[in-house]
Coordinates of N, CA and C in Angstrom, one line a residue:
M1095 N 44.5 144.3 183.4 CA 45.8 144.6 182.8 C 47.0 144.2 183.7
D1096 N 46.8 144.4 185.0 CA 47.9 144.2 186.0 C 47.7 143.0 186.8
D1097 N 46.8 142.1 186.4 CA 46.6 140.9 187.1 C 47.3 139.7 186.5
V1098 N 47.6 138.7 187.3 CA 48.0 137.4 186.8 C 46.9 136.4 187.2
R1099 N 46.2 135.9 186.2 CA 45.0 135.1 186.5 C 45.2 133.6 186.1
L1100 N 44.6 132.8 186.9 CA 44.7 131.4 186.6 C 43.8 131.0 185.4
T1101 N 44.4 130.3 184.4 CA 43.6 130.0 183.2 C 43.3 128.5 183.2
A1102 N 44.1 127.7 183.9 CA 43.9 126.2 183.9 C 44.5 125.6 185.2
D1103 N 43.9 124.5 185.6 CA 44.4 123.8 186.8 C 44.5 122.3 186.4
L1104 N 45.8 121.9 186.3 CA 46.0 120.5 185.8 C 46.6 119.7 187.0
P1105 N 45.8 118.7 187.5 CA 46.3 117.9 188.6 C 47.3 116.9 188.2
V1106 N 48.6 117.1 188.6 CA 49.7 116.2 188.3 C 50.3 115.9 189.6
K1107 N 50.1 114.8 190.2 CA 50.5 114.5 191.6 C 52.1 114.3 191.6
G1108 N 52.7 114.9 192.6 CA 54.1 114.7 192.9 C 55.0 115.1 191.7
C1109 N 54.6 116.1 191.0 CA 55.4 116.5 189.8 C 56.7 117.2 190.2
R1110 N 57.8 116.7 189.9 CA 59.1 117.4 190.2 C 59.9 117.8 188.9
E1111 N 59.3 117.5 187.7 CA 59.9 117.9 186.5 C 58.9 118.2 185.4
A1112 N 59.0 119.4 184.8 CA 58.1 119.8 183.7 C 58.9 120.6 182.7
R1113 N 58.7 120.4 181.4 CA 59.4 121.1 180.4 C 58.5 121.5 179.2
F1114 N 58.6 122.7 178.8 CA 58.0 123.2 177.6 C 58.8 122.7 176.4
S1115 N 58.1 122.4 175.3 CA 58.8 122.1 174.1 C 59.5 123.3 173.5
H1116 N 60.4 123.2 172.6 CA 61.2 124.4 172.1 C 60.2 125.4 171.5
G1117 N 59.2 125.0 170.8 CA 58.2 125.9 170.2 C 57.2 126.4 171.2
G1118 N 57.1 125.8 172.3 CA 56.1 126.2 173.3 C 54.7 125.6 173.2
Q1119 N 54.5 124.9 172.1 CA 53.1 124.4 171.9 C 52.8 123.2 172.7
Y1120 N 53.8 122.5 173.3 CA 53.5 121.4 174.2 C 54.3 121.6 175.5
F1121 N 53.9 120.9 176.6 CA 54.7 120.7 177.7 C 54.5 119.4 178.3
A1122 N 55.5 118.8 178.9 CA 55.5 117.5 179.5 C 55.8 117.6 181.0
A1123 N 55.0 116.8 181.8 CA 55.2 116.8 183.2 C 55.3 115.4 183.7
A1124 N 56.3 115.1 184.5 CA 56.6 113.8 185.1 C 55.9 113.6 186.4
T1125 N 55.2 112.4 186.5 CA 54.5 112.1 187.8 C 54.8 110.6 188.0
G1126 N 55.7 110.3 189.0 CA 56.1 109.0 189.3 C 56.8 108.4 188.1
P1127 N 56.4 107.2 187.6 CA 57.0 106.5 186.5 C 56.4 107.0 185.1
Y1128 N 55.5 107.9 185.1 CA 54.8 108.3 183.9 C 55.1 109.7 183.6
V1129 N 54.9 110.1 182.3 CA 55.1 111.4 181.8 C 53.8 111.8 181.0
L1130 N 53.2 112.9 181.4 CA 52.0 113.4 180.8 C 52.3 114.6 179.9
V1131 N 51.8 114.5 178.7 CA 52.1 115.6 177.7 C 50.8 116.3 177.4
F1132 N 50.9 117.7 177.5 CA 49.7 118.5 177.3 C 49.9 119.5 176.1
S1133 N 48.8 119.9 175.5 CA 48.8 121.0 174.6 C 48.8 122.3 175.3
T1134 N 49.7 123.2 175.1 CA 49.8 124.5 175.8 C 48.6 125.3 175.6
Y1135 N 48.0 125.3 174.4 CA 47.0 126.3 174.1 C 45.6 125.7 174.5
S1136 N 45.4 124.5 174.3 CA 44.0 123.9 174.7 C 44.0 123.3 176.1
M1137 N 45.2 123.1 176.7 CA 45.4 122.4 178.0 C 44.9 121.0 178.0
E1138 N 44.7 120.4 176.8 CA 44.3 119.0 176.7 C 45.5 118.1 176.8
Q1139 N 45.3 117.0 177.6 CA 46.3 116.0 177.7 C 46.3 115.2 176.5
I1140 N 47.4 115.1 175.7 CA 47.4 114.5 174.4 C 48.2 113.2 174.5
A1141 N 48.9 112.9 175.6 CA 49.7 111.6 175.6 C 50.0 111.3 177.1
T1142 N 50.1 110.0 177.3 CA 50.6 109.5 178.6 C 51.7 108.5 178.3
L1143 N 52.9 108.8 178.7 CA 54.1 108.0 178.3 C 54.4 107.0 179.4
K1144 N 54.2 105.7 179.1 CA 54.4 104.6 180.1 C 55.6 103.7 179.7
G1145 N 56.4 103.3 180.6 CA 57.6 102.5 180.2 C 58.5 102.3 181.3
H1146 N 58.7 103.4 182.1 CA 59.7 103.4 183.2 C 59.1 102.6 184.4
S1147 N 60.0 101.9 185.1 CA 59.6 101.1 186.3 C 59.9 101.9 187.6
G1148 N 60.6 103.0 187.4 CA 60.9 103.9 188.6 C 60.6 105.3 188.3
I1149 N 60.8 106.2 189.2 CA 60.4 107.6 189.1 C 61.2 108.3 187.9
V1150 N 60.5 109.0 187.1 CA 61.2 109.7 186.0 C 61.7 111.0 186.6
R1151 N 63.0 111.2 186.5 CA 63.7 112.4 187.1 C 64.0 113.5 186.2
S1152 N 64.0 113.2 184.9 CA 64.4 114.2 183.9 C 63.8 113.9 182.5
L1153 N 63.5 115.0 181.8 CA 63.1 114.8 180.4 C 63.6 115.9 179.6
T1154 N 63.8 115.7 178.3 CA 64.3 116.7 177.4 C 63.6 116.6 176.0
W1155 N 63.3 117.7 175.4 CA 62.7 117.7 174.0 C 63.8 117.7 173.0
R1156 N 63.6 116.9 171.9 CA 64.6 116.8 170.9 C 64.4 118.0 169.9
D1157 N 65.4 118.2 169.1 CA 65.4 119.3 168.1 C 64.1 119.3 167.3
N1158 N 63.6 120.5 167.0 CA 62.4 120.6 166.2 C 61.2 120.0 166.9
D1159 N 61.3 119.6 168.1 CA 60.1 119.0 168.9 C 59.6 117.7 168.2
L1160 N 60.5 117.0 167.6 CA 60.2 115.7 166.9 C 59.9 114.6 167.9
G1161 N 60.2 114.8 169.2 CA 60.0 113.8 170.2 C 60.7 114.3 171.5
L1162 N 60.8 113.4 172.4 CA 61.5 113.7 173.6 C 62.2 112.4 174.2
A1163 N 63.0 112.7 175.2 CA 63.7 111.6 175.9 C 63.4 111.7 177.4
T1164 N 63.3 110.6 178.1 CA 63.1 110.6 179.5 C 64.1 109.7 180.2
A1165 N 64.5 110.1 181.4 CA 65.4 109.3 182.2 C 64.9 109.1 183.6
G1166 N 65.2 108.0 184.2 CA 64.6 107.7 185.5 C 65.6 107.0 186.4
V1167 N 65.2 106.8 187.7 CA 66.0 106.2 188.7 C 66.1 104.7 188.5
D1168 N 65.3 104.2 187.5 CA 65.4 102.8 187.1 C 66.6 102.5 186.2
G1169 N 67.3 103.6 185.9 CA 68.5 103.4 185.1 C 68.2 103.3 183.6
A1170 N 67.0 103.8 183.2 CA 66.5 103.7 181.8 C 66.5 105.1 181.2
V1171 N 66.9 105.2 180.0 CA 66.7 106.3 179.1 C 65.9 105.9 177.9
Y1172 N 64.7 106.4 177.7 CA 63.8 106.1 176.6 C 63.6 107.3 175.7
E1173 N 63.5 107.0 174.4 CA 63.2 108.0 173.4 C 61.8 107.8 172.9
W1174 N 61.1 108.9 172.7 CA 59.7 108.9 172.2 C 59.6 109.8 171.0
E1175 N 58.9 109.4 169.9 CA 58.7 110.2 168.8 C 57.2 110.2 168.3
W1176 N 56.9 111.2 167.6 CA 55.5 111.4 167.2 C 55.1 110.3 166.2
G1177 N 53.9 109.7 166.4 CA 53.4 108.7 165.5 C 52.0 109.0 165.1
V1178 N 51.3 108.1 164.6 CA 49.9 108.3 164.2 C 49.0 108.6 165.3
E1179 N 49.2 107.9 166.5 CA 48.4 108.1 167.6 C 49.0 108.9 168.7
G1180 N 50.0 109.7 168.4 CA 50.7 110.5 169.4 C 52.1 110.1 169.6
L1181 N 52.7 110.2 170.8 CA 54.0 109.9 171.0 C 54.2 108.4 171.3
D1182 N 55.1 107.7 170.5 CA 55.3 106.3 170.6 C 56.8 106.1 171.0
R1183 N 57.0 105.1 171.8 CA 58.4 104.8 172.3 C 59.2 104.2 171.2
L1184 N 60.4 104.7 171.0 CA 61.3 104.2 170.0 C 62.1 103.1 170.6
N1185 N 61.6 101.9 170.5 CA 62.2 100.8 171.3 C 63.6 100.5 170.9
T1186 N 64.0 100.8 169.6 CA 65.4 100.5 169.2 C 66.4 101.4 169.8
A1187 N 65.9 102.5 170.5 CA 66.8 103.4 171.2 C 66.8 103.3 172.7
D1188 N 66.3 102.2 173.2 CA 66.2 102.0 174.7 C 67.6 101.8 175.2
H1189 N 67.9 102.5 176.3 CA 69.1 102.3 177.1 C 68.8 102.0 178.5
V1190 N 69.3 100.9 179.1 CA 69.0 100.6 180.5 C 70.3 100.1 181.2
L1191 N 70.6 100.8 182.3 CA 71.7 100.4 183.1 C 71.3 100.7 184.5
K1192 N 70.8 99.6 185.2 CA 70.1 99.8 186.5 C 71.0 100.4 187.5
S1193 N 72.3 100.2 187.5 CA 73.2 100.8 188.5 C 73.4 102.3 188.4
A1194 N 72.9 102.9 187.2 CA 73.2 104.3 187.0 C 72.3 105.2 187.8
H1195 N 71.0 104.8 187.9 CA 70.0 105.7 188.6 C 70.0 107.1 188.1
Y1196 N 69.6 107.2 186.8 CA 69.8 108.5 186.1 C 68.9 109.6 186.7
E1197 N 69.6 110.8 186.9 CA 69.0 112.0 187.5 C 68.7 113.1 186.4
A1198 N 69.5 113.0 185.3 CA 69.4 114.1 184.3 C 69.7 113.5 182.9
V1199 N 69.0 114.2 181.9 CA 69.3 113.8 180.5 C 69.1 115.1 179.7
V1200 N 69.9 115.3 178.7 CA 69.8 116.5 177.8 C 70.0 116.0 176.4
S1201 N 69.3 116.7 175.5 CA 69.4 116.3 174.1 C 70.3 117.3 173.3
G1202 N 71.1 116.7 172.5 CA 72.0 117.5 171.6 C 71.4 117.9 170.3
P1203 N 72.1 118.6 169.5 CA 71.6 119.0 168.2 C 71.5 117.8 167.2
A1204 N 70.5 117.8 166.4 CA 70.3 116.7 165.5 C 71.3 116.6 164.4
T1205 N 71.8 115.4 164.1 CA 72.8 115.2 163.0 C 72.3 114.1 162.1
K1206 N 73.0 113.9 161.0 CA 72.7 112.8 160.1 C 72.7 111.5 160.8
A1207 N 73.5 111.3 161.8 CA 73.6 110.1 162.5 C 72.5 109.9 163.6
G1208 N 71.7 111.0 163.8 CA 70.7 110.9 164.8 C 70.9 112.0 165.8
T1209 N 70.1 112.0 166.9 CA 70.2 113.0 167.9 C 70.9 112.4 169.1
P1210 N 72.0 113.0 169.5 CA 72.7 112.4 170.7 C 72.1 112.9 172.0
L1211 N 72.2 112.1 173.0 CA 71.7 112.4 174.3 C 72.9 112.2 175.3
V1212 N 72.9 113.0 176.4 CA 73.8 112.8 177.4 C 73.0 112.6 178.7
A1213 N 73.3 111.5 179.4 CA 72.7 111.2 180.7 C 73.7 111.1 181.8
G1214 N 73.2 111.5 183.0 CA 74.1 111.4 184.2 C 73.3 111.1 185.4
G1215 N 73.9 110.4 186.4 CA 73.1 110.0 187.5 C 74.0 109.8 188.8
R1216 N 73.5 108.9 189.6 CA 74.1 108.8 191.0 C 75.5 108.1 191.0
D1217 N 75.8 107.5 189.9 CA 77.2 106.8 189.8 C 78.3 107.8 189.4
G1218 N 77.9 109.1 189.2 CA 78.9 110.1 188.8 C 79.5 110.0 187.4
M1219 N 78.8 109.2 186.5 CA 79.2 109.0 185.2 C 78.4 109.8 184.2
L1220 N 79.0 110.3 183.1 CA 78.3 111.0 182.0 C 78.4 110.0 180.8
R1221 N 77.2 109.7 180.2 CA 77.2 108.8 179.1 C 76.5 109.5 177.9
E1222 N 77.3 109.5 176.8 CA 76.7 110.1 175.6 C 76.0 108.9 174.8
L1223 N 74.8 109.0 174.5 CA 74.0 107.9 173.9 C 73.6 108.3 172.5
K1224 N 73.7 107.3 171.6 CA 73.1 107.4 170.3 C 72.4 106.1 169.9
G1225 N 71.1 106.2 169.7 CA 70.4 105.0 169.4 C 70.4 104.0 170.5
G1226 N 70.5 104.5 171.8 CA 70.5 103.6 172.9 C 71.9 103.1 173.3
N1227 N 72.9 103.3 172.4 CA 74.2 102.8 172.7 C 75.1 103.9 173.3
V1228 N 76.0 103.5 174.1 CA 77.0 104.4 174.8 C 78.1 104.7 173.8
G1229 N 78.2 106.0 173.4 CA 79.3 106.4 172.5 C 80.5 106.8 173.2
H1230 N 80.3 107.7 174.2 CA 81.4 108.1 175.0 C 81.0 108.1 176.5
E1231 N 81.9 107.9 177.4 CA 81.7 107.8 178.8 C 82.7 108.5 179.6
V1232 N 82.3 109.4 180.5 CA 83.2 110.3 181.2 C 82.9 110.2 182.7
R1233 N 83.9 110.0 183.5 CA 83.8 110.0 185.0 C 84.0 111.4 185.5
T1234 N 83.1 111.8 186.3 CA 83.2 113.1 187.0 C 84.0 113.0 188.3
D1235 N 83.9 113.9 189.2 CA 84.7 113.8 190.5 C 84.1 112.7 191.4
G1236 N 83.1 112.0 191.0 CA 82.5 111.0 191.8 C 81.2 111.4 192.5
A1237 N 81.0 112.7 192.5 CA 79.7 113.3 193.0 C 78.6 113.0 192.1
K1238 N 77.4 112.8 192.7 CA 76.2 112.5 191.9 C 75.9 113.6 191.0
V1239 N 75.6 113.3 189.7 CA 75.2 114.2 188.7 C 73.7 114.5 188.9
T1240 N 73.4 115.8 189.1 CA 72.0 116.2 189.4 C 71.3 116.9 188.3
Q1241 N 72.1 117.7 187.5 CA 71.5 118.5 186.4 C 72.5 118.6 185.3
L1242 N 71.9 118.7 184.1 CA 72.7 118.9 182.8 C 72.1 120.0 182.0
A1243 N 73.0 120.8 181.3 CA 72.6 121.8 180.4 C 73.6 121.8 179.3
L1244 N 73.1 122.1 178.0 CA 74.0 122.0 176.9 C 74.0 123.4 176.2
S1245 N 75.2 124.0 176.0 CA 75.3 125.2 175.3 C 75.8 124.8 173.8
V1246 N 74.8 124.9 172.9 CA 75.1 124.5 171.5 C 76.1 125.5 170.9
S1247 N 75.9 126.8 171.1 CA 76.8 127.8 170.5 C 78.3 127.6 170.9
D1248 N 78.5 127.3 172.2 CA 79.8 127.1 172.7 C 80.3 125.7 172.7
R1249 N 79.4 124.7 172.3 CA 79.7 123.3 172.3 C 80.3 122.9 173.7
L1250 N 79.5 123.2 174.7 CA 79.9 122.9 176.1 C 78.7 122.2 176.8
L1251 N 79.1 121.2 177.6 CA 78.2 120.5 178.4 C 78.4 121.0 179.9
L1252 N 77.3 121.5 180.5 CA 77.4 122.0 181.8 C 76.8 121.0 182.8
V1253 N 77.5 120.6 183.8 CA 77.1 119.5 184.7 C 77.0 120.0 186.1
G1254 N 75.8 119.9 186.7 CA 75.6 120.3 188.1 C 75.7 119.0 189.0
T1255 N 76.3 119.1 190.1 CA 76.5 117.9 191.0 C 75.9 118.1 192.4
A1256 N 75.9 117.0 193.1 CA 75.4 117.0 194.5 C 76.3 117.7 195.4
A1257 N 77.6 118.0 195.0 CA 78.5 118.7 195.8 C 78.4 120.2 195.6
G1258 N 77.5 120.7 194.7 CA 77.3 122.1 194.5 C 78.2 122.7 193.5
V1259 N 78.9 121.9 192.7 CA 79.9 122.3 191.8 C 79.3 122.2 190.4
V1260 N 79.6 123.3 189.5 CA 79.2 123.2 188.1 C 80.5 122.9 187.4
R1261 N 80.5 121.7 186.6 CA 81.6 121.3 185.9 C 81.3 121.5 184.4
T1262 N 82.4 121.8 183.6 CA 82.2 122.1 182.2 C 83.0 121.1 181.4
Y1263 N 82.4 120.5 180.4 CA 83.1 119.6 179.4 C 82.8 120.0 178.0
G1264 N 83.7 119.7 177.1 CA 83.4 119.9 175.7 C 82.4 118.9 175.2
F1265 N 81.7 119.3 174.2 CA 80.7 118.4 173.6 C 80.9 118.4 172.1
P1266 N 80.9 117.1 171.5 CA 80.7 115.8 172.1 C 81.7 115.4 173.2
L1267 N 81.4 114.4 173.9 CA 82.2 114.0 175.0 C 83.4 113.0 174.6
D1268 N 84.1 113.5 173.6 CA 85.2 112.6 173.1 C 86.5 112.9 173.8
A1269 N 86.5 113.9 174.8 CA 87.7 114.1 175.6 C 87.2 114.1 177.1
P1270 N 87.8 113.3 177.9 CA 87.3 113.2 179.3 C 87.7 114.3 180.2
T1271 N 88.5 115.3 179.7 CA 89.0 116.4 180.6 C 87.9 117.4 181.0
C1272 N 87.8 117.7 182.2 CA 87.0 118.8 182.7 C 87.6 120.1 182.4
L1273 N 87.0 121.0 181.7 CA 87.5 122.3 181.3 C 87.6 123.3 182.4
E1274 N 86.5 123.2 183.3 CA 86.4 124.2 184.4 C 85.5 123.7 185.5
M1275 N 85.9 124.0 186.7 CA 85.0 123.7 187.8 C 84.7 125.0 188.6
L1276 N 83.4 125.1 188.9 CA 82.9 126.3 189.5 C 82.1 125.9 190.8
P1277 N 82.8 126.0 192.0 CA 82.1 125.6 193.2 C 81.2 126.8 193.7
V1278 N 80.0 126.9 193.3 CA 79.2 128.0 193.6 C 78.2 127.7 194.7
H1279 N 77.8 126.5 194.9 CA 76.8 126.2 195.9 C 77.4 125.3 197.0
A1280 N 76.7 125.4 198.2 CA 77.1 124.6 199.3 C 76.2 123.3 199.5
S1281 N 75.3 123.1 198.6 CA 74.4 121.9 198.6 C 74.1 121.5 197.2
P1282 N 73.4 120.4 197.0 CA 73.2 119.8 195.7 C 72.5 120.8 194.7
I1283 N 72.9 120.9 193.5 CA 72.3 121.8 192.5 C 71.0 121.1 192.0
T1284 N 69.9 121.9 192.0 CA 68.6 121.4 191.7 C 68.2 121.8 190.3
R1285 N 68.8 122.8 189.7 CA 68.5 123.3 188.4 C 69.6 124.0 187.7
L1286 N 69.8 123.8 186.4 CA 70.7 124.6 185.6 C 69.8 125.0 184.4
C1287 N 70.0 126.3 184.0 CA 69.2 126.8 182.9 C 70.0 127.9 182.2
L1288 N 70.1 127.8 180.9 CA 70.8 128.8 180.0 C 69.7 129.8 179.5
S1289 N 70.2 131.1 179.4 CA 69.3 132.1 178.8 C 69.1 131.7 177.3
H1290 N 68.2 132.4 176.7 CA 67.8 132.1 175.3 C 69.0 132.2 174.4
D1291 N 69.8 133.3 174.6 CA 71.0 133.5 173.7 C 72.2 132.8 174.2
E1292 N 72.1 132.0 175.3 CA 73.2 131.2 175.9 C 74.3 132.1 176.4
S1293 N 74.0 133.3 176.8 CA 75.1 134.2 177.3 C 75.1 134.1 178.8
M1294 N 74.1 133.6 179.5 CA 74.0 133.5 180.9 C 73.6 132.1 181.4
L1295 N 74.2 131.7 182.5 CA 73.9 130.4 183.1 C 73.3 130.7 184.5
F1296 N 72.1 130.1 184.7 CA 71.5 130.2 186.0 C 71.5 128.9 186.8
S1297 N 71.9 128.9 188.0 CA 72.0 127.7 188.8 C 71.2 127.9 190.1
A1298 N 70.5 126.9 190.5 CA 69.7 126.9 191.8 C 70.1 125.7 192.6
S1299 N 70.0 125.8 193.9 CA 70.3 124.6 194.7 C 69.5 124.5 195.9
E1300 N 69.7 123.4 196.7 CA 68.9 123.2 197.9 C 69.2 124.2 199.0
D1301 N 70.3 124.9 198.9 CA 70.5 125.9 199.9 C 69.7 127.2 199.7
G1302 N 68.8 127.2 198.7 CA 68.0 128.4 198.5 C 68.6 129.6 197.8
Q1303 N 69.7 129.3 197.1 CA 70.4 130.4 196.4 C 70.3 130.2 194.9
I1304 N 70.3 131.3 194.2 CA 70.4 131.3 192.7 C 71.6 132.1 192.3
F1305 N 72.4 131.5 191.4 CA 73.6 132.3 190.9 C 73.4 132.5 189.4
M1306 N 73.9 133.6 188.9 CA 73.9 134.0 187.5 C 75.4 134.1 187.1
C1307 N 75.7 133.3 186.1 CA 77.1 133.3 185.6 C 77.2 133.7 184.1
E1308 N 78.1 134.5 183.8 CA 78.3 134.9 182.4 C 79.0 133.7 181.7
M1309 N 78.6 133.4 180.5 CA 79.2 132.4 179.7 C 80.4 133.0 178.9

């Protein structure tokens, strides 16, 4: 009753990014240029996503777990959706900008026009993508974008940077103005996470600190 016991051991070399689906029935883990997708309950590997030519730095599940998007240092953002044989790449939604070196991607709420994505990387730019095309583009303070989180209830995009600052923008990115800057860390932010009710924001960084902020 009081023990935490190992139920499965899944060898994924060099994994720096793993995400559960919204329903919790799947999780995806990035290893180099590949993404492995597992069933949470059976621990079976159900898909291997290949397409990136560089390390995959970020992944995000779409609304209703209909697929996911991946972003890598090769400057590519790819979308994947469920097909007859598992997850297939949606080639019509490919976005590649080699100079971007993407570090983070987040999926927005599904609309009739599709599911918007926001990607950010080492060039300090935020790009809102729809079907692989750049809809809106916003320049931050020039610092490398390291993490992204989206508050759907507040319609806010939260941006973590290599300068340790959390920047807040309205979503969609149709206005380039930064609403708030919160210099909480002294080193690059390595993770942003919202609580389930989106009332709290958690940030972690390379300086070994975790901050909790009320939304």
